[in-house]
Amino acid sequence: MKSKVISVTALLALLLLWSCAAHNIDEDVKLDLCDANSTAVVSFQDTIFPIFTKYCSNNANGDCHWTGAPTSKPDYMTYAGIKAKVDEGRIQARLFDRNPSAMPPSYSSGPRDVSDCDKTLITRWIAAGAPNN
């Protein structure tokens, strides 16, 4: 009985250590992606789309770039919608040129400041040709 308790405890400890190690690897990968000099590939689906969802198209936050929004705004719920605005230069102008029409706007109920890491990721993705990857 005592050996079973020790075995189960050891197994749980190993699982805990493994999960912590996996978490640290994920953080290291994100830190590498956020480095402007990184050569790691920035994925639209895994990295860029969640950024647009967080800041632009999260209906729960009252953000306005979602399918079916009450006002006619660019739809950032799809690759095509985001890519069209990248090709026009609108994303770059609204996100990186601090002007009165900068995004996200001050009245947004979601996050108001795009993190430096997220800006770096968007910049790297655009520099790579804004692929649908």
mmCIF file of N, CA and C in Angstrom:
data_model
loop_
_atom_site.group_PDB
_atom_site.id
_atom_site.type_symbol
_atom_site.label_atom_id
_atom_site.label_comp_id
_atom_site.label_asym_id
_atom_site.label_seq_id
_atom_site.Cartn_x
_atom_site.Cartn_y
_atom_site.Cartn_z
ATOM 1 N N MET A 1 0.829 -1.192 0.000
ATOM 2 C CA MET A 1 0.000 0.000 0.000
ATOM 3 C C MET A 1 0.870 1.252 0.000
ATOM 4 N N LYS A 2 1.902 1.246 0.837
ATOM 5 C CA LYS A 2 2.795 2.389 0.921
ATOM 6 C C LYS A 2 3.512 2.622 -0.416
ATOM 7 N N SER A 3 3.894 1.532 -1.086
ATOM 8 C CA SER A 3 4.592 1.665 -2.371
ATOM 9 C C SER A 3 3.655 2.215 -3.448
ATOM 10 N N LYS A 4 2.361 1.891 -3.370
ATOM 11 C CA LYS A 4 1.407 2.441 -4.332
ATOM 12 C C LYS A 4 1.273 3.954 -4.157
ATOM 13 N N VAL A 5 1.226 4.416 -2.920
ATOM 14 C CA VAL A 5 1.113 5.840 -2.631
ATOM 15 C C VAL A 5 2.355 6.563 -3.155
ATOM 16 N N ILE A 6 3.524 5.977 -2.919
ATOM 17 C CA ILE A 6 4.771 6.582 -3.389
ATOM 18 C C ILE A 6 4.795 6.610 -4.921
ATOM 19 N N SER A 7 4.362 5.536 -5.552
ATOM 20 C CA SER A 7 4.345 5.462 -7.013
ATOM 21 C C SER A 7 3.399 6.508 -7.608
ATOM 22 N N VAL A 8 2.215 6.611 -7.028
ATOM 23 C CA VAL A 8 1.239 7.585 -7.523
ATOM 24 C C VAL A 8 1.766 9.005 -7.308
ATOM 25 N N THR A 9 2.367 9.259 -6.157
ATOM 26 C CA THR A 9 2.924 10.579 -5.869
ATOM 27 C C THR A 9 4.044 10.914 -6.842
ATOM 28 N N ALA A 10 4.902 9.954 -7.102
ATOM 29 C CA ALA A 10 6.004 10.166 -8.048
ATOM 30 C C ALA A 10 5.464 10.441 -9.446
ATOM 31 N N LEU A 11 4.454 9.716 -9.860
ATOM 32 C CA LEU A 11 3.858 9.919 -11.176
ATOM 33 C C LEU A 11 3.250 11.315 -11.289
ATOM 34 N N LEU A 12 2.529 11.728 -10.255
ATOM 35 C CA LEU A 12 1.934 13.067 -10.269
ATOM 36 C C LEU A 12 3.012 14.155 -10.314
ATOM 37 N N ALA A 13 4.090 13.940 -9.578
ATOM 38 C CA ALA A 13 5.192 14.908 -9.583
ATOM 39 C C ALA A 13 5.816 15.008 -10.970
ATOM 40 N N LEU A 14 5.999 13.880 -11.635
ATOM 41 C CA LEU A 14 6.558 13.884 -12.990
ATOM 42 C C LEU A 14 5.636 14.596 -13.977
ATOM 43 N N LEU A 15 4.338 14.341 -13.857
ATOM 44 C CA LEU A 15 3.377 15.012 -14.731
ATOM 45 C C LEU A 15 3.392 16.525 -14.511
ATOM 46 N N LEU A 16 3.494 16.934 -13.262
ATOM 47 C CA LEU A 16 3.541 18.354 -12.940
ATOM 48 C C LEU A 16 4.795 18.997 -13.528
ATOM 49 N N LEU A 17 5.937 18.352 -13.355
ATOM 50 C CA LEU A 17 7.185 18.870 -13.914
ATOM 51 C C LEU A 17 7.117 18.937 -15.432
ATOM 52 N N TRP A 18 6.552 17.925 -16.065
ATOM 53 C CA TRP A 18 6.437 17.908 -17.523
ATOM 54 C C TRP A 18 5.551 19.050 -18.006
ATOM 55 N N SER A 19 4.437 19.284 -17.330
ATOM 56 C CA SER A 19 3.529 20.352 -17.768
ATOM 57 C C SER A 19 4.177 21.718 -17.602
ATOM 58 N N CYS A 20 4.958 21.905 -16.554
ATOM 59 C CA CYS A 20 5.664 23.172 -16.369
ATOM 60 C C CYS A 20 6.713 23.362 -17.452
ATOM 61 N N ALA A 21 7.415 22.316 -17.799
ATOM 62 C CA ALA A 21 8.432 22.399 -18.845
ATOM 63 C C ALA A 21 7.783 22.737 -20.183
ATOM 64 N N ALA A 22 6.651 22.135 -20.486
ATOM 65 C CA ALA A 22 5.959 22.407 -21.740
ATOM 66 C C ALA A 22 5.503 23.864 -21.781
ATOM 67 N N HIS A 23 5.032 24.379 -20.646
ATOM 68 C CA HIS A 23 4.584 25.767 -20.582
ATOM 69 C C HIS A 23 5.752 26.713 -20.861
ATOM 70 N N ASN A 24 6.893 26.446 -20.281
ATOM 71 C CA ASN A 24 8.055 27.293 -20.503
ATOM 72 C C ASN A 24 8.494 27.267 -21.956
ATOM 73 N N ILE A 25 8.388 26.132 -22.611
ATOM 74 C CA ILE A 25 8.749 26.046 -24.026
ATOM 75 C C ILE A 25 7.828 26.942 -24.842
ATOM 76 N N ASP A 26 6.534 26.920 -24.572
ATOM 77 C CA ASP A 26 5.589 27.772 -25.286
ATOM 78 C C ASP A 26 5.927 29.249 -25.091
ATOM 79 N N GLU A 27 6.284 29.635 -23.859
ATOM 80 C CA GLU A 27 6.650 31.017 -23.590
ATOM 81 C C GLU A 27 7.913 31.396 -24.343
ATOM 82 N N ASP A 28 8.881 30.487 -24.401
ATOM 83 C CA ASP A 28 10.116 30.746 -25.142
ATOM 84 C C ASP A 28 9.838 30.936 -26.625
ATOM 85 N N VAL A 29 8.943 30.126 -27.181
ATOM 86 C CA VAL A 29 8.591 30.255 -28.589
ATOM 87 C C VAL A 29 7.960 31.614 -28.843
ATOM 88 N N LYS A 30 7.039 32.044 -27.971
ATOM 89 C CA LYS A 30 6.393 33.344 -28.154
ATOM 90 C C LYS A 30 7.418 34.467 -28.026
ATOM 91 N N LEU A 31 8.325 34.358 -27.058
ATOM 92 C CA LEU A 31 9.352 35.378 -26.923
ATOM 93 C C LEU A 31 10.213 35.437 -28.177
ATOM 94 N N ASP A 32 10.531 34.288 -28.759
ATOM 95 C CA ASP A 32 11.309 34.249 -29.981
ATOM 96 C C ASP A 32 10.532 34.902 -31.116
ATOM 97 N N LEU A 33 9.251 34.632 -31.214
ATOM 98 C CA LEU A 33 8.430 35.233 -32.263
ATOM 99 C C LEU A 33 8.365 36.753 -32.116
ATOM 100 N N CYS A 34 8.376 37.244 -30.889
ATOM 101 C CA CYS A 34 8.265 38.679 -30.630
ATOM 102 C C CYS A 34 9.571 39.426 -30.888
ATOM 103 N N ASP A 35 10.650 38.702 -31.088
ATOM 104 C CA ASP A 35 11.931 39.323 -31.398
ATOM 105 C C ASP A 35 11.902 39.746 -32.864
ATOM 106 N N ALA A 36 12.091 41.023 -33.110
ATOM 107 C CA ALA A 36 12.032 41.544 -34.480
ATOM 108 C C ALA A 36 13.059 40.889 -35.396
ATOM 109 N N ASN A 37 14.135 40.354 -34.829
ATOM 110 C CA ASN A 37 15.190 39.723 -35.632
ATOM 111 C C ASN A 37 15.008 38.217 -35.763
ATOM 112 N N SER A 38 13.949 37.685 -35.211
ATOM 113 C CA SER A 38 13.712 36.250 -35.258
ATOM 114 C C SER A 38 13.472 35.789 -36.691
ATOM 115 N N THR A 39 13.875 34.561 -36.961
ATOM 116 C CA THR A 39 13.606 33.971 -38.274
ATOM 117 C C THR A 39 12.457 32.973 -38.198
ATOM 118 N N ALA A 40 11.862 32.831 -37.019
ATOM 119 C CA ALA A 40 10.731 31.914 -36.859
ATOM 120 C C ALA A 40 9.542 32.422 -37.672
ATOM 121 N N VAL A 41 8.787 31.506 -38.243
ATOM 122 C CA VAL A 41 7.633 31.856 -39.078
ATOM 123 C C VAL A 41 6.454 32.281 -38.202
ATOM 124 N N VAL A 42 5.873 33.420 -38.539
ATOM 125 C CA VAL A 42 4.676 33.901 -37.846
ATOM 126 C C VAL A 42 3.468 33.385 -38.621
ATOM 127 N N SER A 43 2.651 32.603 -37.953
ATOM 128 C CA SER A 43 1.475 31.986 -38.579
ATOM 129 C C SER A 43 0.265 32.906 -38.492
ATOM 130 N N PHE A 44 -0.437 33.057 -39.622
ATOM 131 C CA PHE A 44 -1.670 33.839 -39.590
ATOM 132 C C PHE A 44 -2.682 33.206 -38.639
ATOM 133 N N GLN A 45 -2.943 31.923 -38.827
ATOM 134 C CA GLN A 45 -3.999 31.252 -38.062
ATOM 135 C C GLN A 45 -3.692 31.195 -36.571
ATOM 136 N N ASP A 46 -2.443 30.872 -36.223
ATOM 137 C CA ASP A 46 -2.093 30.668 -34.814
ATOM 138 C C ASP A 46 -1.687 31.937 -34.090
ATOM 139 N N THR A 47 -1.212 32.937 -34.814
ATOM 140 C CA THR A 47 -0.661 34.120 -34.169
ATOM 141 C C THR A 47 -1.396 35.405 -34.540
ATOM 142 N N ILE A 48 -1.544 35.667 -35.811
ATOM 143 C CA ILE A 48 -2.096 36.949 -36.261
ATOM 144 C C ILE A 48 -3.607 37.031 -36.065
ATOM 145 N N PHE A 49 -4.329 36.007 -36.484
ATOM 146 C CA PHE A 49 -5.784 36.040 -36.341
ATOM 147 C C PHE A 49 -6.211 36.248 -34.878
ATOM 148 N N PRO A 50 -5.584 35.567 -33.898
ATOM 149 C CA PRO A 50 -5.965 35.832 -32.502
ATOM 150 C C PRO A 50 -5.703 37.281 -32.066
ATOM 151 N N ILE A 51 -4.690 37.912 -32.625
ATOM 152 C CA ILE A 51 -4.428 39.322 -32.295
ATOM 153 C C ILE A 51 -5.586 40.190 -32.803
ATOM 154 N N PHE A 52 -6.005 39.980 -34.044
ATOM 155 C CA PHE A 52 -7.121 40.754 -34.588
ATOM 156 C C PHE A 52 -8.414 40.462 -33.828
ATOM 157 N N THR A 53 -8.588 39.229 -33.411
ATOM 158 C CA THR A 53 -9.776 38.892 -32.620
ATOM 159 C C THR A 53 -9.743 39.632 -31.286
ATOM 160 N N LYS A 54 -8.593 39.673 -30.663
ATOM 161 C CA LYS A 54 -8.456 40.320 -29.354
ATOM 162 C C LYS A 54 -8.747 41.822 -29.423
ATOM 163 N N TYR A 55 -8.197 42.493 -30.413
ATOM 164 C CA TYR A 55 -8.285 43.950 -30.466
ATOM 165 C C TYR A 55 -9.391 44.500 -31.367
ATOM 166 N N CYS A 56 -9.801 43.757 -32.387
ATOM 167 C CA CYS A 56 -10.629 44.349 -33.438
ATOM 168 C C CYS A 56 -11.997 43.706 -33.645
ATOM 169 N N SER A 57 -12.064 42.394 -33.523
ATOM 170 C CA SER A 57 -13.295 41.716 -33.946
ATOM 171 C C SER A 57 -13.937 40.880 -32.851
ATOM 172 N N ASN A 58 -13.734 41.262 -31.612
ATOM 173 C CA ASN A 58 -14.334 40.549 -30.496
ATOM 174 C C ASN A 58 -15.654 41.228 -30.151
ATOM 175 N N ASN A 59 -16.738 40.685 -30.669
ATOM 176 C CA ASN A 59 -18.055 41.280 -30.464
ATOM 177 C C ASN A 59 -18.367 41.458 -28.973
ATOM 178 N N ALA A 60 -17.856 40.572 -28.136
ATOM 179 C CA ALA A 60 -18.105 40.674 -26.697
ATOM 180 C C ALA A 60 -17.521 41.970 -26.125
ATOM 181 N N ASN A 61 -16.439 42.474 -26.733
ATOM 182 C CA ASN A 61 -15.824 43.726 -26.282
ATOM 183 C C ASN A 61 -16.463 44.946 -26.928
ATOM 184 N N GLY A 62 -17.405 44.715 -27.816
ATOM 185 C CA GLY A 62 -18.016 45.824 -28.519
ATOM 186 C C GLY A 62 -17.185 46.312 -29.692
ATOM 187 N N ASP A 63 -16.159 45.532 -30.046
ATOM 188 C CA ASP A 63 -15.324 45.937 -31.165
ATOM 189 C C ASP A 63 -16.109 45.806 -32.460
ATOM 190 N N CYS A 64 -15.719 46.562 -33.483
ATOM 191 C CA CYS A 64 -16.612 46.741 -34.621
ATOM 192 C C CYS A 64 -16.239 45.995 -35.897
ATOM 193 N N HIS A 65 -15.145 45.297 -35.938
ATOM 194 C CA HIS A 65 -14.722 44.644 -37.178
ATOM 195 C C HIS A 65 -15.092 43.163 -37.191
ATOM 196 N N TRP A 66 -16.364 42.870 -37.092
ATOM 197 C CA TRP A 66 -16.820 41.480 -37.086
ATOM 198 C C TRP A 66 -17.967 41.318 -38.072
ATOM 199 N N THR A 67 -18.148 40.097 -38.506
ATOM 200 C CA THR A 67 -19.205 39.783 -39.459
ATOM 201 C C THR A 67 -20.557 40.153 -38.863
ATOM 202 N N GLY A 68 -21.318 40.958 -39.551
ATOM 203 C CA GLY A 68 -22.636 41.340 -39.067
ATOM 204 C C GLY A 68 -22.637 42.556 -38.162
ATOM 205 N N ALA A 69 -21.526 43.282 -38.077
ATOM 206 C CA ALA A 69 -21.477 44.481 -37.238
ATOM 207 C C ALA A 69 -22.545 45.472 -37.692
ATOM 208 N N PRO A 70 -23.120 46.242 -36.760
ATOM 209 C CA PRO A 70 -24.208 47.142 -37.117
ATOM 210 C C PRO A 70 -23.791 48.290 -38.045
ATOM 211 N N THR A 71 -22.517 48.635 -38.054
ATOM 212 C CA THR A 71 -22.041 49.671 -38.973
ATOM 213 C C THR A 71 -21.113 49.030 -39.995
ATOM 214 N N SER A 72 -21.046 49.616 -41.145
ATOM 215 C CA SER A 72 -20.235 49.063 -42.223
ATOM 216 C C SER A 72 -18.761 49.357 -41.964
ATOM 217 N N LYS A 73 -18.037 48.374 -41.508
ATOM 218 C CA LYS A 73 -16.603 48.479 -41.237
ATOM 219 C C LYS A 73 -15.924 47.298 -41.908
ATOM 220 N N PRO A 74 -14.622 47.374 -42.130
ATOM 221 C CA PRO A 74 -13.926 46.202 -42.658
ATOM 222 C C PRO A 74 -14.124 45.005 -41.723
ATOM 223 N N ASP A 75 -14.337 43.843 -42.285
ATOM 224 C CA ASP A 75 -14.570 42.621 -41.516
ATOM 225 C C ASP A 75 -13.236 41.922 -41.280
ATOM 226 N N TYR A 76 -12.826 41.831 -40.027
ATOM 227 C CA TYR A 76 -11.568 41.181 -39.677
ATOM 228 C C TYR A 76 -11.789 39.786 -39.096
ATOM 229 N N MET A 77 -12.878 39.169 -39.484
ATOM 230 C CA MET A 77 -13.163 37.800 -39.043
ATOM 231 C C MET A 77 -12.613 36.774 -40.038
ATOM 232 N N THR A 78 -12.060 37.259 -41.153
ATOM 233 C CA THR A 78 -11.538 36.360 -42.171
ATOM 234 C C THR A 78 -10.158 36.828 -42.623
ATOM 235 N N TYR A 79 -9.392 35.883 -43.153
ATOM 236 C CA TYR A 79 -8.096 36.230 -43.739
ATOM 237 C C TYR A 79 -8.290 37.252 -44.856
ATOM 238 N N ALA A 80 -9.260 37.020 -45.733
ATOM 239 C CA ALA A 80 -9.476 37.905 -46.876
ATOM 240 C C ALA A 80 -9.747 39.348 -46.431
ATOM 241 N N GLY A 81 -10.533 39.518 -45.382
ATOM 242 C CA GLY A 81 -10.849 40.854 -44.883
ATOM 243 C C GLY A 81 -9.616 41.565 -44.338
ATOM 244 N N ILE A 82 -8.795 40.838 -43.594
ATOM 245 C CA ILE A 82 -7.577 41.420 -43.027
ATOM 246 C C ILE A 82 -6.562 41.690 -44.136
ATOM 247 N N LYS A 83 -6.367 40.726 -45.015
ATOM 248 C CA LYS A 83 -5.365 40.848 -46.084
ATOM 249 C C LYS A 83 -5.700 42.013 -47.010
ATOM 250 N N ALA A 84 -6.956 42.231 -47.308
ATOM 251 C CA ALA A 84 -7.341 43.347 -48.176
ATOM 252 C C ALA A 84 -6.889 44.675 -47.575
ATOM 253 N N LYS A 85 -7.032 44.838 -46.272
ATOM 254 C CA LYS A 85 -6.652 46.087 -45.615
ATOM 255 C C LYS A 85 -5.141 46.199 -45.459
ATOM 256 N N VAL A 86 -4.443 45.073 -45.349
ATOM 257 C CA VAL A 86 -2.980 45.092 -45.352
ATOM 258 C C VAL A 86 -2.501 45.557 -46.726
ATOM 259 N N ASP A 87 -3.080 44.997 -47.777
ATOM 260 C CA ASP A 87 -2.678 45.352 -49.140
ATOM 261 C C ASP A 87 -2.915 46.832 -49.432
ATOM 262 N N GLU A 88 -3.953 47.403 -48.848
ATOM 263 C CA GLU A 88 -4.241 48.835 -49.025
ATOM 264 C C GLU A 88 -3.320 49.709 -48.176
ATOM 265 N N GLY A 89 -2.650 49.096 -47.182
ATOM 266 C CA GLY A 89 -1.813 49.863 -46.262
ATOM 267 C C GLY A 89 -2.588 50.414 -45.078
ATOM 268 N N ARG A 90 -3.857 50.073 -45.007
ATOM 269 C CA ARG A 90 -4.719 50.624 -43.956
ATOM 270 C C ARG A 90 -4.339 50.107 -42.566
ATOM 271 N N ILE A 91 -4.017 48.825 -42.468
ATOM 272 C CA ILE A 91 -3.626 48.266 -41.159
ATOM 273 C C ILE A 91 -2.380 48.991 -40.656
ATOM 274 N N GLN A 92 -1.385 49.115 -41.526
ATOM 275 C CA GLN A 92 -0.142 49.748 -41.139
ATOM 276 C C GLN A 92 -0.369 51.201 -40.712
ATOM 277 N N ALA A 93 -1.149 51.935 -41.493
ATOM 278 C CA ALA A 93 -1.399 53.345 -41.184
ATOM 279 C C ALA A 93 -2.165 53.508 -39.879
ATOM 280 N N ARG A 94 -3.175 52.696 -39.687
ATOM 281 C CA ARG A 94 -4.021 52.857 -38.496
ATOM 282 C C ARG A 94 -3.363 52.324 -37.232
ATOM 283 N N LEU A 95 -2.492 51.350 -37.377
ATOM 284 C CA LEU A 95 -1.876 50.730 -36.200
ATOM 285 C C LEU A 95 -0.548 51.375 -35.827
ATOM 286 N N PHE A 96 0.230 51.781 -36.811
ATOM 287 C CA PHE A 96 1.592 52.245 -36.530
ATOM 288 C C PHE A 96 1.774 53.749 -36.632
ATOM 289 N N ASP A 97 0.942 54.429 -37.386
ATOM 290 C CA ASP A 97 1.025 55.880 -37.477
ATOM 291 C C ASP A 97 0.098 56.447 -36.422
ATOM 292 N N ARG A 98 0.653 56.973 -35.358
ATOM 293 C CA ARG A 98 -0.181 57.491 -34.275
ATOM 294 C C ARG A 98 -0.831 58.789 -34.733
ATOM 295 N N ASN A 99 -2.060 58.703 -35.124
ATOM 296 C CA ASN A 99 -2.827 59.852 -35.577
ATOM 297 C C ASN A 99 -4.202 59.789 -34.934
ATOM 298 N N PRO A 100 -5.030 60.769 -35.147
ATOM 299 C CA PRO A 100 -6.351 60.759 -34.497
ATOM 300 C C PRO A 100 -7.204 59.540 -34.832
ATOM 301 N N SER A 101 -6.929 58.894 -35.950
ATOM 302 C CA SER A 101 -7.734 57.729 -36.316
ATOM 303 C C SER A 101 -7.019 56.415 -35.994
ATOM 304 N N ALA A 102 -6.055 56.477 -35.073
ATOM 305 C CA ALA A 102 -5.296 55.284 -34.713
ATOM 306 C C ALA A 102 -6.206 54.222 -34.105
ATOM 307 N N MET A 103 -5.779 52.988 -34.236
ATOM 308 C CA MET A 103 -6.543 51.853 -33.720
ATOM 309 C C MET A 103 -5.774 51.145 -32.635
ATOM 310 N N PRO A 104 -6.473 50.524 -31.715
ATOM 311 C CA PRO A 104 -7.914 50.643 -31.498
ATOM 312 C C PRO A 104 -8.258 52.032 -30.946
ATOM 313 N N PRO A 105 -9.477 52.483 -31.217
ATOM 314 C CA PRO A 105 -9.879 53.828 -30.787
ATOM 315 C C PRO A 105 -10.057 53.907 -29.273
ATOM 316 N N SER A 106 -10.007 55.102 -28.765
ATOM 317 C CA SER A 106 -10.113 55.303 -27.318
ATOM 318 C C SER A 106 -11.466 54.874 -26.772
ATOM 319 N N TYR A 107 -12.504 54.850 -27.593
ATOM 320 C CA TYR A 107 -13.831 54.460 -27.118
ATOM 321 C C TYR A 107 -14.056 52.954 -27.126
ATOM 322 N N SER A 108 -13.086 52.205 -27.606
ATOM 323 C CA SER A 108 -13.225 50.744 -27.633
ATOM 324 C C SER A 108 -13.353 50.206 -26.213
ATOM 325 N N SER A 109 -14.256 49.273 -26.021
ATOM 326 C CA SER A 109 -14.409 48.676 -24.692
ATOM 327 C C SER A 109 -13.459 47.495 -24.500
ATOM 328 N N GLY A 110 -12.713 47.160 -25.536
ATOM 329 C CA GLY A 110 -11.719 46.096 -25.451
ATOM 330 C C GLY A 110 -10.365 46.676 -25.090
ATOM 331 N N PRO A 111 -9.307 45.917 -25.310
ATOM 332 C CA PRO A 111 -7.960 46.441 -25.034
ATOM 333 C C PRO A 111 -7.706 47.685 -25.879
ATOM 334 N N ARG A 112 -7.091 48.699 -25.296
ATOM 335 C CA ARG A 112 -6.899 49.962 -26.008
ATOM 336 C C ARG A 112 -5.515 50.104 -26.620
ATOM 337 N N ASP A 113 -4.521 49.479 -26.035
ATOM 338 C CA ASP A 113 -3.167 49.598 -26.557
ATOM 339 C C ASP A 113 -2.692 48.247 -27.047
ATOM 340 N N VAL A 114 -2.284 48.201 -28.300
ATOM 341 C CA VAL A 114 -1.746 46.972 -28.866
ATOM 342 C C VAL A 114 -0.334 46.810 -28.311
ATOM 343 N N SER A 115 -0.046 45.633 -27.776
ATOM 344 C CA SER A 115 1.254 45.408 -27.143
ATOM 345 C C SER A 115 2.380 45.501 -28.166
ATOM 346 N N ASP A 116 3.571 45.820 -27.683
ATOM 347 C CA ASP A 116 4.736 45.887 -28.568
ATOM 348 C C ASP A 116 4.982 44.542 -29.238
ATOM 349 N N CYS A 117 4.788 43.460 -28.493
ATOM 350 C CA CYS A 117 4.972 42.125 -29.061
ATOM 351 C C CYS A 117 3.991 41.905 -30.210
ATOM 352 N N ASP A 118 2.719 42.242 -30.001
ATOM 353 C CA ASP A 118 1.714 42.041 -31.049
ATOM 354 C C ASP A 118 2.018 42.899 -32.273
ATOM 355 N N LYS A 119 2.498 44.122 -32.060
ATOM 356 C CA LYS A 119 2.883 44.977 -33.187
ATOM 357 C C LYS A 119 4.049 44.354 -33.958
ATOM 358 N N THR A 120 5.016 43.818 -33.227
ATOM 359 C CA THR A 120 6.155 43.163 -33.871
ATOM 360 C C THR A 120 5.687 41.970 -34.690
ATOM 361 N N LEU A 121 4.781 41.184 -34.127
ATOM 362 C CA LEU A 121 4.273 40.013 -34.844
ATOM 363 C C LEU A 121 3.554 40.412 -36.131
ATOM 364 N N ILE A 122 2.732 41.441 -36.057
ATOM 365 C CA ILE A 122 2.017 41.915 -37.248
ATOM 366 C C ILE A 122 3.009 42.440 -38.275
ATOM 367 N N THR A 123 4.003 43.201 -37.828
ATOM 368 C CA THR A 123 5.020 43.737 -38.725
ATOM 369 C C THR A 123 5.776 42.609 -39.431
ATOM 370 N N ARG A 124 6.175 41.593 -38.675
ATOM 371 C CA ARG A 124 6.918 40.473 -39.252
ATOM 372 C C ARG A 124 6.056 39.704 -40.249
ATOM 373 N N TRP A 125 4.768 39.524 -39.915
ATOM 374 C CA TRP A 125 3.854 38.802 -40.805
ATOM 375 C C TRP A 125 3.659 39.568 -42.111
ATOM 376 N N ILE A 126 3.469 40.877 -42.014
ATOM 377 C CA ILE A 126 3.302 41.697 -43.213
ATOM 378 C C ILE A 126 4.580 41.667 -44.049
ATOM 379 N N ALA A 127 5.741 41.787 -43.393
ATOM 380 C CA ALA A 127 7.021 41.763 -44.110
ATOM 381 C C ALA A 127 7.231 40.444 -44.853
ATOM 382 N N ALA A 128 6.641 39.375 -44.345
ATOM 383 C CA ALA A 128 6.745 38.061 -45.002
ATOM 384 C C ALA A 128 5.733 37.912 -46.140
ATOM 385 N N GLY A 129 4.971 38.954 -46.419
ATOM 386 C CA GLY A 129 3.993 38.910 -47.498
ATOM 387 C C GLY A 129 2.583 38.632 -47.012
ATOM 388 N N ALA A 130 2.361 38.686 -45.702
ATOM 389 C CA ALA A 130 1.037 38.448 -45.104
ATOM 390 C C ALA A 130 0.418 37.139 -45.604
ATOM 391 N N PRO A 131 1.159 36.026 -45.456
ATOM 392 C CA PRO A 131 0.650 34.745 -45.986
ATOM 393 C C PRO A 131 -0.516 34.196 -45.171
ATOM 394 N N ASN A 132 -1.342 33.405 -45.833
ATOM 395 C CA ASN A 132 -2.451 32.710 -45.165
ATOM 396 C C ASN A 132 -1.933 31.341 -44.723
ATOM 397 N N ASN A 133 -1.158 31.357 -43.656
ATOM 398 C CA ASN A 133 -0.540 30.135 -43.153
ATOM 399 C C ASN A 133 -1.023 29.778 -41.765
#
